[in-house]
Each structure stands twice: as C-alpha cells, then as structure tokens.
Amino acid sequence: MGEEVPCYRVHDHRHPISGDGEGDSDPVLDIYQLSCYYFGSKDAMATVAARDETPAGRAERMRINYEANGLRTCVEAVMMVELFKHPHLLLLQVRNSSFKLPGGRLRPGESDIEGLRRKLTSKLSADGAGDESEWKVGECLGMWWRADFESMLYPYVPPNCTKSPKECVKLFLVMLPSSRKFIVPKNLKLLAVPLCQLHENHKTYGPIIAGVPQLLSKFSFNMVGDT
Amino acid sequence: MGEEVPCYRVHDHRHPISGDGEGDSDPVLDIYQLSCYYFGSKDAMATVAARDETPAGRAERMRINYEANGLRTCVEAVMMVELFKHPHLLLLQVRNSSFKLPGGRLRPGESDIEGLRRKLTSKLSADGAGDESEWKVGECLGMWWRADFESMLYPYVPPNCTKSPKECVKLFLVMLPSSRKFIVPKNLKLLAVPLCQLHENHKTYGPIIAGVPQLLSKFSFNMVGDT
C-alpha cells in the first residue's frame, strides 16, 4: 500500500486548467493492430471464472463477504486493439458463453490499481512473468453500483439505496504497449470484439460491456502503424 | 476566434501523471439543489427547436450544408442539479414531446466552447444578459457520429463509413454555479430528470440522453449544502 504506484494517462492536447483557445482537441488513445500481440494459453484454470453457483448462493456469499469486509469493489480493464481499421475491445469468454472484462475483486485494503494489475497478471500473463508494473492503468472510465445483494448494477448509486451500496464495479482504461504476449487460463478465451458489435448489445454482453463504446466515445483513436 | 477561452475542469484528487499510491480517488462533481436556481420564460421562440420538417427534408438540408461547410458539429451541455438526494440532468422539452440537451450547431470556424456558450446564452439566459463567459464548460464526455445524412448516430465512427462522417455531436460537462437564473424560450420547457429515469430509456429520451448516466458514472457527486 505504501509503495508508489504510477498512474498513466492518455495524452491529452488540452491544458488541464488554463485556457486552450480551441476547445476542439480531444484526448487521443493510441491503439495497435491485433497482429502486434501474441495469444497463448496456460494449463491453470481461472478459479473465480470456474465457480459454479446459484444466484441465491452468490447472494449469500456476497452477504458474508460484506459483513466481513464491507463494500465489495471489482476493478476491470478496458483494453483496445485495432482490426480492419475499427477499434476492438479485449474480452474474456467463459466456457463459450458469458463474456467478461479482464479484472476481478480487490483484496481488503488493496488499491484499485494494485488490484487490477494483480488480476491482469494472474489472468493474462505467463506464470511467474512478474510483470505487474508493466500494465499501464489509466483513468477510471465509469463505475457501476449494486444497492443490495440481489439487485442489478446501475451507473449511479440507486436512489432507493437507503444504506450503503454493497458492490462497486470500476472500469479502468489500460493502455497496451506496441506488442506483448497474452497467456490465458485454458478455461477462458480472449477475444477482440468490435465496438460496433458491443454497442447496445445488452443481451449478449450485459449492460456494462454494452456501454463501453459510449465510455470510450470521448477519445479519438490513433491507429498506430496504419497506412 | 483569437481570444483566450478558459476551459474549466472538475476538481480531481489524482495527480495527472505522477504516482498517486492510492488509485481510488475519483473525480468529484459539485452539484447544487434545484431550489438554488430560478426558472423563467421569455417571449422569443427558439428558432431551431421550432423548425418543422420531414426526415427527407432534413437529410436534404444537411446535404446542402455539408457541401457548403463540411462536417456538421453540434455541441451539447450536460448540466446537473440535485433533487431528493439524487443527481438530475437538465433537459429541454420541445412542445411536450421530444427531449434535447441544451446546445446546437457550431458556426463555420467556431470553436466547441465558443459555440456551446453562444447556444447556452441564446437558449437559457435573459435577452441581452451577455453572460457567455459565465458558462463553465468542462471536459468532453463523449462524441456521437453520423456516417451519412440518413443514418443513425453511433458513439464511434461507424466501420462502414468509407468516406468522412457527416455529423458529430459532442457532449460537454457544464458546471453550474451555486445559483443562477435560467430564462427559456416560451416554446421550450426546462426539466430536471433523475439519472435513474434516463438510464437505458432510449424510447423516451433517445440513445444519447439515455447514455448520459454512464458518461457521468466516473464522477462522485458532491451534493453541496446537503445535510
């Protein structure tokens, strides 16, 4: 907790507070072609992804965890690549069905960035790669809240939430380097899905992932190396 | 165009590039109670809002404008107030039916911030108030694109958009002061709508407004004066 955790941001043509005189320079996000990356698999199973339980069982587990540790916070990564001149989001697919953003639950006392790096390394790096510091975690793009253990997530604290919310899911932009290896547990698949397929497609991807195109819409994508 | 246009931003507990060691401090947006503001009406009609035309007529008008001036850019304001301890968005309602964010189309050569301030003054200020510089325009929250004159808007440049896109709608956060007067043309109503009513409610508000709760979800709302 005490160590220095650098926080990277995308480059931004604007000056933070001072005048800019233009008002039309948007933040730019560099993305690289899918072919810049190597994708492999490892033997380990992703323990959380493999958990099989009923909705009631899940609510009960969350209740016990809340009593022990308070608000449950999950951190998830938004990582973009280019394919066919269109931005694609990296998603994990569990057993050929549900999709999720790479990430997971924070340990008690862990910071967002520390926890996200730990989760990205455990799910996307080779065993013992020790490259946690290499994940360039950028700004928080959005937060979703759960008022109680059974209810849905919303992109605000629900107005009927009289007590403290029980869960928060935070999405962070993670900037990929110009090349790297992704090594994924064998019960998961890593997919690059075009923004145009995600947009408003709640049925397939759920509300959080289906809203990612909007969360990214303030960025101009710079497709590096594209001719 | 040559004058300095200050660009305000919400306060942000993070340091832009340097390490923060915490990773859990989100940007904070101060909002004030609805009762802090005065709402009145003026005799003038809002000319754009009062325009009555067919979809084909609109496409033809956009095509002529595109040939003369290139990409059509609209700038719109996201302004928040508090009511019943929940954030509400200010929306204009046209003739008891459609809803729109305050804003409008840029003039050729006009900057986003200049144009948004001009539109906010013409739609929300008393005639001759001359308070354009008082509108605190913050960051761009999102952009929506139209590939051609007939198609829908998307929160990305559509992948089938082989030529240049024809229209861009940019949403900007506008921070309200602790009190002010809003004077609205008599054919428009200014409403405060709770985020929980907007979320995913495309049918009533259209996709852009229904997505505003997600665009704001990275902010922690500080309800000033709330006890």
PDB file of C-alpha atoms in Angstrom, chain A residues 20-22, chain B residues 1-6 114 117 132-133:
ATOM      1  CA  ASP A  20      -6.779  26.448 -24.654  1.00  0.00           C
ATOM      2  CA  GLY A  21      -8.398  28.824 -27.104  1.00  0.00           C
ATOM      3  CA  GLU A  22      -9.521  25.966 -29.330  1.00  0.00           C
TER       4      GLU A  22
ATOM      5  CA  MET B   1     -11.515  33.000 -32.533  1.00  0.00           C
ATOM      6  CA  GLY B   2      -8.268  34.571 -31.342  1.00  0.00           C
ATOM      7  CA  GLU B   3      -9.441  35.315 -27.809  1.00  0.00           C
ATOM      8  CA  GLU B   4      -8.494  33.132 -24.880  1.00  0.00           C
ATOM      9  CA  VAL B   5     -11.262  30.764 -23.910  1.00  0.00           C
ATOM     10  CA  PRO B   6     -10.697  29.350 -20.436  1.00  0.00           C
ATOM     11  CA  GLU B 114     -17.394  29.386 -28.038  1.00  0.00           C
ATOM     12  CA  ARG B 117     -21.538  29.219 -24.743  1.00  0.00           C
ATOM     13  CA  GLU B 132     -21.467  33.928 -22.283  1.00  0.00           C
ATOM     14  CA  SER B 133     -18.195  33.805 -20.373  1.00  0.00           C
TER      15      SER B 133
END
